[in-house]
XYZ file of C-alpha atoms in Angstrom:
605
model
C 8.078 -5.665 -36.093
C 10.010 -5.703 -33.177
C 9.653 -2.390 -30.989
C 12.450 -2.641 -28.776
C 15.238 -3.512 -31.635
C 17.524 -0.233 -31.385
C 16.348 1.652 -28.167
C 19.763 0.840 -26.459
C 21.790 2.362 -28.754
C 18.817 5.192 -29.355
C 19.209 6.018 -25.633
C 22.708 5.974 -25.985
C 22.784 8.604 -28.765
C 20.611 10.796 -26.901
C 23.124 10.206 -23.976
C 20.546 9.056 -21.526
C 22.353 5.712 -21.125
C 26.207 5.635 -21.024
C 28.113 3.399 -22.539
C 29.216 1.430 -19.545
C 25.548 0.733 -18.954
C 25.032 -0.384 -22.444
C 27.375 -2.949 -21.780
C 26.337 -4.097 -19.061
C 22.791 -4.349 -20.833
C 24.375 -6.217 -23.807
C 26.052 -8.629 -20.474
C 22.245 -9.313 -19.496
C 20.579 -9.694 -22.901
C 22.998 -13.197 -23.155
C 21.867 -14.379 -20.354
C 18.096 -13.515 -20.038
C 15.339 -14.065 -22.366
C 13.940 -10.428 -21.315
C 13.772 -8.474 -24.087
C 16.279 -4.851 -23.960
C 13.514 -2.546 -22.860
C 12.637 -4.417 -20.068
C 15.783 -4.992 -19.000
C 16.129 -1.446 -19.146
C 13.722 -1.070 -16.969
C 14.688 -3.824 -14.466
C 17.814 -2.096 -14.187
C 16.535 1.777 -13.530
C 18.658 3.042 -16.361
C 15.939 5.049 -17.682
C 12.338 5.865 -16.558
C 9.099 4.929 -19.034
C 8.701 8.226 -20.101
C 12.197 8.467 -21.496
C 11.799 5.321 -23.173
C 8.360 5.790 -24.780
C 10.146 9.170 -26.618
C 12.983 7.050 -27.858
C 10.251 4.343 -29.138
C 8.072 7.627 -30.841
C 11.590 8.982 -32.475
C 12.774 5.414 -33.709
C 9.807 4.817 -34.787
C 8.318 7.617 -35.825
C 4.973 6.928 -33.718
C 4.022 10.631 -32.006
C 3.326 10.261 -28.336
C 0.954 12.259 -26.710
C 1.062 12.835 -22.807
C -2.628 12.677 -21.785
C -2.061 14.091 -18.188
C -1.873 17.578 -20.794
C -5.116 16.674 -23.226
C -8.864 17.717 -22.111
C -10.558 14.546 -23.458
C -13.662 15.011 -24.889
C -16.865 12.976 -23.212
C -17.772 11.787 -26.470
C -14.652 10.507 -27.857
C -14.457 8.024 -24.813
C -17.907 7.292 -24.515
C -18.226 5.392 -27.740
C -16.061 2.635 -26.537
C -17.032 0.155 -22.967
C -14.403 1.268 -20.355
C -13.685 -2.727 -19.817
C -12.283 -2.954 -24.091
C -10.320 -0.052 -23.296
C -8.526 -1.160 -20.172
C -8.313 -4.807 -22.256
C -6.677 -3.003 -24.674
C -4.271 -0.354 -22.895
C -6.085 2.072 -25.371
C -7.732 5.579 -24.866
C -9.014 7.430 -27.614
C -8.563 10.896 -27.014
C -9.790 12.863 -30.251
C -12.921 12.081 -32.807
C -13.912 14.253 -35.600
C -16.013 12.876 -38.617
C -14.149 9.708 -39.792
C -10.747 10.020 -38.188
C -9.997 8.851 -34.406
C -6.780 9.288 -32.218
C -6.140 6.731 -30.239
C -3.343 6.979 -27.680
C -2.035 3.157 -26.570
C 0.807 1.183 -24.845
C 1.606 -0.945 -27.667
C 0.856 0.867 -30.995
C 2.303 -2.367 -32.562
C -0.715 -4.577 -31.014
C -2.215 -5.504 -34.538
C -5.168 -7.548 -32.921
C -6.333 -4.414 -30.578
C -6.263 -1.882 -33.500
C -8.248 -4.248 -35.279
C -10.725 -4.979 -32.579
C -10.945 -0.941 -31.559
C -11.874 -0.395 -35.883
C -15.077 -3.137 -34.893
C -16.211 -0.419 -32.668
C -16.811 2.268 -34.709
C -18.851 3.007 -38.479
C -16.776 1.521 -41.588
C -14.268 4.117 -43.283
C -13.769 5.512 -39.859
C -9.498 5.942 -39.959
C -7.584 5.537 -36.755
C -4.438 7.226 -35.714
C -2.630 5.260 -33.140
C -0.107 6.977 -30.767
C 2.583 6.162 -27.851
C 1.371 6.485 -24.173
C 2.766 5.983 -21.354
C 1.008 3.780 -18.754
C 0.563 6.373 -16.353
C -1.214 8.437 -18.343
C -3.815 5.981 -19.849
C -4.797 4.722 -16.393
C -5.317 8.092 -14.682
C -8.045 8.496 -17.707
C -9.396 5.013 -17.178
C -9.259 5.034 -13.310
C -11.370 8.094 -13.725
C -13.662 6.436 -16.110
C -14.520 3.868 -13.840
C -14.778 6.439 -10.781
C -17.578 7.842 -12.879
C -19.087 3.988 -13.712
C -19.440 3.967 -9.572
C -21.644 7.082 -9.533
C -23.401 6.395 -12.892
C -24.327 2.458 -11.842
C -25.676 3.617 -8.255
C -27.985 6.050 -9.924
C -29.549 3.803 -12.159
C -29.834 1.195 -9.602
C -31.605 3.826 -7.307
C -33.727 4.777 -9.986
C -34.859 1.267 -10.504
C -36.341 0.849 -7.271
C -37.814 4.661 -7.754
C -36.282 6.324 -4.770
C -33.764 9.825 -4.805
C -30.000 9.946 -4.774
C -28.121 12.117 -2.239
C -25.174 13.141 -1.360
C -23.295 10.725 -4.425
C -20.098 12.145 -5.104
C -18.344 12.285 -8.172
C -14.990 12.751 -6.999
C -12.634 9.930 -7.364
C -8.809 8.245 -6.570
C -6.312 7.169 -8.998
C -5.203 4.049 -7.323
C -7.079 1.352 -9.484
C -5.451 -1.989 -9.760
C -7.399 -3.674 -11.908
C -11.340 -4.335 -13.782
C -13.851 -6.003 -12.150
C -14.309 -8.780 -14.778
C -13.900 -11.839 -13.117
C -16.979 -10.760 -10.475
C -20.406 -12.166 -10.838
C -22.390 -9.106 -11.829
C -26.113 -9.315 -11.710
C -28.382 -6.969 -13.008
C -30.708 -6.728 -9.887
C -30.626 -2.803 -8.207
C -29.137 -3.993 -4.711
C -26.628 -6.514 -6.057
C -25.019 -3.668 -8.750
C -25.420 -1.150 -5.707
C -22.658 -3.353 -3.968
C -20.939 -4.456 -6.722
C -20.042 -0.512 -7.317
C -19.252 0.128 -3.598
C -16.787 -3.320 -4.313
C -15.394 -1.752 -7.121
C -14.813 1.754 -6.038
C -12.837 0.246 -2.821
C -10.611 -1.774 -5.116
C -9.856 0.964 -7.598
C -9.582 3.711 -4.810
C -6.700 1.372 -3.176
C -9.098 1.691 0.357
C -7.953 -1.081 2.689
C -11.514 -0.835 4.475
C -15.241 -0.312 3.579
C -17.343 0.704 5.740
C -21.169 0.435 5.290
C -23.254 1.875 8.157
C -26.724 1.934 9.361
C -27.785 5.803 10.580
C -30.894 6.741 11.775
C -32.214 8.352 8.634
C -29.994 6.553 6.047
C -26.918 4.338 5.290
C -23.932 5.777 4.781
C -20.462 4.154 2.936
C -17.160 4.969 3.576
C -14.155 3.570 2.700
C -10.541 3.831 4.352
C -8.226 5.637 1.778
C -4.015 5.499 2.756
C -5.286 5.252 6.400
C -7.631 8.491 6.304
C -11.585 7.422 6.644
C -13.680 9.237 3.921
C -17.299 9.536 3.044
C -18.250 8.662 -0.693
C -21.906 7.470 -0.842
C -25.249 7.747 1.131
C -28.287 5.503 0.525
C -31.983 5.477 1.226
C -32.511 4.236 4.695
C -35.141 1.399 3.440
C -32.210 -0.229 1.219
C -30.220 -0.988 4.363
C -31.361 -4.287 5.105
C -30.708 -5.391 1.565
C -27.817 -4.092 1.046
C -26.312 -6.188 4.110
C -28.515 -9.027 3.031
C -26.657 -9.033 -0.014
C -23.106 -8.751 1.092
C -24.003 -11.610 3.894
C -24.694 -13.893 0.204
C -21.497 -12.748 -0.597
C -19.574 -14.043 2.255
C -21.706 -16.628 3.005
C -23.161 -15.825 6.358
C -26.618 -16.533 7.224
C -28.646 -14.222 6.530
C -31.605 -14.216 8.977
C -29.065 -14.047 11.915
C -29.096 -10.374 13.086
C -28.565 -11.022 16.843
C -25.094 -11.608 16.921
C -21.968 -10.016 15.374
C -20.769 -12.018 12.286
C -17.289 -13.125 10.601
C -17.013 -14.322 6.470
C -15.070 -13.822 3.898
C -15.319 -13.674 0.034
C -12.819 -13.407 -2.756
C -12.506 -10.623 -5.551
C -11.058 -12.416 -9.265
C -9.264 -8.501 -11.131
C -7.509 -9.340 -13.728
C -4.890 -12.059 -12.948
C -4.891 -10.995 -9.197
C -7.276 -12.016 -6.286
C -8.585 -9.840 -3.551
C -9.332 -11.795 -0.536
C -12.277 -9.110 1.364
C -12.999 -10.073 5.156
C -16.700 -9.777 6.112
C -17.822 -8.502 9.739
C -21.513 -7.607 10.661
C -22.081 -6.053 14.215
C -25.611 -4.997 15.122
C -26.636 -2.087 16.386
C -28.967 0.523 17.353
C -30.152 1.488 13.536
C -29.370 -2.008 11.907
C -26.321 -4.449 11.129
C -23.141 -2.437 10.543
C -20.593 -4.076 8.027
C -16.694 -3.364 7.460
C -15.267 -5.338 4.964
C -11.288 -5.230 4.805
C -9.462 -5.448 1.217
C -6.458 -7.859 0.991
C -4.268 -7.871 -2.116
C -3.236 -11.405 -2.368
C 0.146 -10.548 -4.325
C 3.181 -11.653 -2.197
C 5.445 -9.929 -4.778
C 4.968 -6.484 -3.277
C 5.159 -7.749 0.105
C 8.806 -7.818 1.007
C 10.570 -6.400 4.279
C 12.599 -4.152 1.486
C 9.103 -2.660 0.480
C 8.191 -1.552 4.122
C 10.080 1.296 4.683
C 12.987 0.048 6.722
C 15.845 0.818 6.188
C 19.665 1.065 7.575
C 20.515 -0.010 11.390
C 16.623 -0.200 12.113
C 16.424 -2.660 8.910
C 20.198 -4.312 9.943
C 19.107 -5.408 13.766
C 15.719 -6.926 12.638
C 18.105 -9.420 10.058
C 20.449 -10.143 13.028
C 17.335 -10.889 14.829
C 15.390 -12.659 12.430
C 19.006 -14.942 11.783
C 18.755 -16.743 15.441
C 17.458 -19.671 16.289
C 15.842 -18.994 19.030
C 14.164 -15.665 21.121
C 11.135 -13.896 20.337
C 10.808 -10.850 18.071
C 7.564 -8.246 18.931
C 6.059 -6.081 16.267
C 4.298 -3.052 17.549
C 1.644 -0.373 17.288
C -1.745 0.550 16.602
C -4.442 -1.432 14.721
C -3.612 -0.288 11.458
C -0.298 0.489 11.487
C 1.044 -2.305 9.381
C 2.263 -4.672 11.711
C 0.720 -7.729 9.804
C 2.466 -6.951 6.538
C 5.550 -6.583 8.376
C 5.517 -10.062 9.752
C 4.199 -11.466 6.421
C 7.342 -9.655 5.299
C 9.387 -11.336 7.910
C 7.981 -15.024 6.963
C 8.363 -14.873 3.442
C 11.973 -13.990 4.088
C 12.391 -16.486 6.824
C 10.462 -19.147 4.194
C 12.388 -22.103 3.450
C 12.017 -26.229 2.509
C 14.193 -26.581 5.371
C 12.292 -25.156 8.114
C 8.910 -25.751 9.309
C 6.924 -22.740 9.847
C 3.363 -22.311 11.713
C 1.447 -19.552 12.308
C -1.714 -18.774 14.770
C -3.702 -16.014 13.247
C -6.942 -14.200 13.813
C -7.766 -13.828 11.239
C -5.240 -14.889 8.088
C -5.028 -11.850 6.324
C -2.031 -12.727 3.847
C -1.968 -16.085 2.779
C 2.072 -17.198 2.057
C 2.621 -20.963 0.430
C 4.735 -23.078 2.346
C 3.863 -21.960 5.368
C 1.358 -23.996 7.815
C -1.292 -21.090 8.798
C -4.084 -21.475 11.480
C -7.448 -19.507 11.946
C -7.812 -18.859 15.840
C -11.287 -20.215 16.411
C -12.235 -19.559 20.123
C -16.250 -20.167 20.420
C -14.610 -24.268 19.920
C -11.639 -23.822 21.908
C -8.896 -22.810 19.545
C -7.484 -19.900 21.137
C -3.731 -18.665 20.657
C -2.789 -20.254 24.115
C -4.583 -23.671 23.197
C -3.166 -23.381 19.130
C -0.028 -22.285 20.364
C -0.135 -25.801 22.785
C -0.832 -27.798 19.647
C 1.605 -25.772 17.408
C 4.425 -26.828 19.780
C 3.371 -30.433 19.357
C 4.318 -30.133 15.274
C 7.643 -29.833 15.462
C 7.586 -26.420 14.784
C 11.419 -24.304 14.119
C 9.965 -21.081 13.341
C 6.603 -19.577 15.379
C 4.130 -16.993 14.451
C 1.449 -16.024 17.224
C -0.696 -13.486 15.661
C -1.153 -11.271 19.140
C -0.278 -11.652 22.496
C -3.478 -10.593 24.553
C -3.242 -12.504 27.955
C -0.471 -14.106 30.313
C -0.784 -17.533 29.488
C 0.058 -16.782 25.819
C 2.963 -14.404 26.681
C 3.873 -17.506 28.970
C 4.216 -19.977 26.287
C 5.596 -17.970 23.813
C 8.844 -17.088 26.464
C 8.551 -21.028 27.099
C 8.541 -21.899 22.864
C 11.220 -19.399 22.854
C 13.686 -21.092 25.594
C 13.245 -24.436 23.959
C 15.040 -23.914 20.802
C 11.791 -22.202 18.719
C 12.225 -18.669 17.011
C 9.069 -16.892 17.853
C 7.379 -13.880 15.909
C 4.393 -11.907 17.257
C 2.708 -8.486 18.214
C 1.661 -6.412 20.839
C -0.388 -3.312 21.018
C 1.993 -0.790 22.758
C 2.729 3.022 21.237
C 6.330 2.721 21.384
C 9.036 -0.291 21.414
C 9.918 0.366 24.849
C 6.957 0.125 26.516
C 6.815 -3.438 25.291
C 9.318 -4.407 27.868
C 6.719 -3.221 31.114
C 3.725 -4.589 29.572
C 5.655 -8.312 29.360
C 6.433 -7.967 32.475
C 2.924 -6.639 34.123
C 1.909 -9.867 32.529
C 3.419 -11.496 34.630
C 6.893 -12.634 32.645
C 9.810 -13.301 34.770
C 12.057 -10.401 33.931
C 15.197 -13.267 34.095
C 13.270 -15.123 31.642
C 12.316 -12.165 29.398
C 15.813 -10.469 29.659
C 16.958 -13.821 27.913
C 14.168 -14.241 25.298
C 13.326 -11.078 23.852
C 15.820 -10.021 21.027
C 14.252 -7.393 19.405
C 11.298 -5.027 19.437
C 10.063 -3.499 16.427
C 7.504 -0.178 16.556
C 5.572 0.988 13.260
C 3.182 3.717 12.119
C 2.074 4.737 8.531
C 2.096 7.735 7.465
C 0.594 9.189 3.643
C 3.415 8.982 1.266
C 3.167 12.617 -1.224
C 2.346 11.541 -4.487
C 5.459 12.111 -6.890
C 3.330 13.494 -9.206
C 2.520 16.798 -7.654
C 5.530 17.116 -5.277
C 6.899 20.815 -4.690
C 9.482 21.971 -2.032
C 9.036 24.820 -0.146
C 11.102 26.849 2.440
C 10.719 25.695 5.873
C 9.999 28.138 8.550
C 12.486 28.589 11.305
C 10.360 27.005 14.048
C 10.325 24.071 11.877
C 13.832 24.105 11.153
C 14.948 24.230 15.218
C 12.579 21.333 16.175
C 13.959 19.455 13.109
C 16.978 19.875 14.946
C 15.814 19.103 18.643
C 13.607 15.848 17.688
C 17.449 15.180 15.553
C 19.522 15.886 18.215
C 20.163 12.804 19.904
C 20.884 10.514 16.119
C 24.759 11.096 16.437
C 27.069 13.497 14.016
C 23.665 14.421 12.505
C 23.392 17.594 10.569
C 20.087 19.036 8.768
C 22.009 21.369 6.618
C 24.549 18.637 5.575
C 22.352 15.845 4.908
C 19.762 18.083 2.868
C 22.792 18.860 0.583
C 24.024 15.201 0.437
C 20.300 14.162 -0.253
C 20.185 17.154 -3.062
C 23.435 15.529 -4.164
C 22.707 11.718 -4.551
C 19.248 12.550 -6.390
C 20.700 14.988 -9.344
C 19.766 12.883 -12.557
C 17.073 10.838 -10.498
C 14.097 13.606 -11.233
C 12.175 11.019 -13.294
C 11.949 8.745 -10.469
C 10.513 11.561 -8.530
C 13.175 11.794 -6.462
C 13.900 15.500 -6.956
C 15.572 16.647 -3.346
C 16.391 20.587 -3.356
C 19.649 21.876 -1.949
C 19.914 24.174 0.996
C 20.452 28.020 0.036
C 20.921 31.124 1.695
C 17.949 33.292 2.741
C 18.218 37.111 2.753
C 19.898 37.296 6.437
C 22.479 34.749 5.403
C 20.853 31.850 7.278
C 20.519 28.347 5.511
C 17.468 27.835 3.737
C 16.192 24.139 4.484
C 13.077 22.992 1.886
C 10.130 20.366 3.119
C 7.794 18.739 0.731
C 4.078 18.865 0.057
C 1.973 17.201 -2.604
C 0.216 20.501 -3.948
C -3.262 17.403 -5.121
C -3.662 16.357 -8.921
C -5.373 13.699 -10.614
C -3.743 11.168 -9.456
C -3.927 11.617 -5.994
C -7.413 12.384 -5.864
C -6.553 16.166 -5.275
C -5.151 15.069 -1.722
C -1.027 15.561 -2.202
C -1.315 12.084 -0.837
C -0.364 9.044 -2.648
C 0.166 5.373 -0.565
C 1.797 4.986 2.706
C 5.140 4.374 3.638
C 6.079 2.739 7.521
C 8.261 4.656 10.088
C 9.659 2.366 12.560
C 12.226 1.999 15.843
C 13.976 -1.248 16.785
C 15.017 -1.593 20.123
C 17.466 -4.390 20.505
C 17.609 -6.094 24.075
C 21.326 -6.120 24.934
C 23.303 -6.592 28.183
C 22.364 -3.294 29.033
C 18.757 -3.369 28.527
C 18.412 -6.682 30.064
C 19.740 -5.518 33.260
C 16.791 -3.212 33.592
C 14.619 -5.665 33.280
C 15.852 -7.173 36.487
C 14.753 -4.297 37.810
C 11.837 -1.937 38.300
C 11.762 -0.956 34.607
C 9.951 2.085 33.359
C 9.349 2.670 29.854
C 11.275 5.804 29.450
C 14.362 3.990 31.377
C 14.221 1.475 28.630
C 13.835 4.112 25.772
C 16.946 6.053 26.997
C 18.911 3.577 26.988
C 18.269 2.153 23.366
C 18.583 5.927 22.206
C 22.164 6.151 23.803
C 23.024 2.778 21.831
C 22.072 4.859 18.616
C 18.151 3.383 18.366
C 16.735 5.993 15.763
C 12.940 6.159 17.186
C 9.887 6.635 14.743
C 9.709 10.160 15.141
C 12.896 10.753 14.264
C 12.771 8.201 11.316
C 9.624 10.302 10.218
C 10.918 13.461 10.240
C 14.330 12.088 8.374
C 12.001 10.895 5.779
C 10.682 14.333 5.428
C 13.408 16.064 4.755
C 13.638 13.467 2.116
C 11.004 14.324 0.291
C 8.510 10.990 1.141
C 6.360 12.096 3.952
C 5.419 15.040 5.982
C 5.708 16.726 8.924
C 2.378 16.984 9.659
C 1.647 13.113 8.904
C 4.648 12.231 10.923
C 3.186 13.562 13.952
C -0.484 12.886 13.034
C 0.191 8.699 13.317
C 2.991 9.282 16.300
C 0.321 10.715 18.876
C -0.150 8.097 21.395
């Protein structure tokens, strides 16, 4: 049976899709091999829950919302979580010979027959429709529990007490660990559990740190460090050695820092893990950076760039020469933005070469070079060699010194488009920084095209977002911060957003229109996350970029010829219409994407 055969008509009969949209889907069907359901989702005509509800009514298979259920431990524990993940199924009821199972696809006969083998003969299986978020939330929780259980068992195997193991879990799991070579040794199981938890929570970094009396394990989740595990001190060297073996590092070299990498296979995806060790007074510290090697989710469109800032960057990328800089502190998303730019520029007709330390995101079709200072391959030396390889576009991971800066300027003068990063707190600060490096002002004015500055505040979890009335002091602060934005009115902007979000609540877009408070003053609403299972109780899930894009026009070019100050450059750019990072963040806070507190936290100098 094809479960998508009449979904389009059913949604139309219920008034969830207009006849105009029905016609669009019908036309799209003639040009695509996709099913109606896939086309409806791709075009954003109905959310997953509406589609599943329609399928439930159409095929008379009940739908269950797993997020509202308190599932007994017995019902979940009878089948391994790996099998449930494979079948996209959650058993939520088991009494005597009856088991109720929620599935993404109740028409998957093979999965149902496989599940039946997990129970005694004669057990009856009742299948229900469930949505993907509900299934993942339950299975993610099981994986988090598994980490604590495995670490506890492994510690018991080496006969040491367990301390400070928390069962708190997040909900950003991106797959299972089937592709990893799991060993039964206790230390190997501990390391595997740490890696698995890091992937599951969407951590960008895992820190394994020896202290005086213990070894702590911390995870950087959405930019925030949090301790999740404490291990006995005498296991420190064994855990570090296990990680060194996985990263192909010398386990007997403990006096100097080492760098390596390993790769985890998770379903069809691969996670690159960059491993760095550092000798400390209590032993070796290990930091692992987790990089999902999935280019489908890396694009300039997904960074948070938008409006005139996005247009200005695209205009700068469209020329054949000049310098484009991305600035910000470590962890502000510069690498991802540059990768998005390279993906957009990537074309068989152009020769793109990068020089990076390290190569974090691999882009097919682009020649990427790893800096190796120990053998003389520095940014400056590598850039000289790259320019002899007939490139059209060059990306230098970072401009760290005068020689690299001068070579970048020379490359742009000879007809190359150069992309790079710089560690400054704002886009305007990049100009005096380059001048301090010894770049002649007239050369900088003729080569620098634009400077992008960015930060990464956390996103509000769309599953538990709530509106609340902003107090008058905050509203006044918003008005003062956005005063330089032409023709901007915070009340009018909020009203337009509320009107535009009508009917899009299913997409997580629901902006509350301003209303009148008892004194007759316009009441503006802001947003926050209440905290739920899907965001680990934090109220935040994921991160979004806030940006400012400074275009080097003739006016700013003249400023460069003088004894320029950062404030002068910034003032000129704002007069020309630049939206600052703080302003971009405040606008996203009004839209319910992030919070004022997050914007201020990441924007601190």
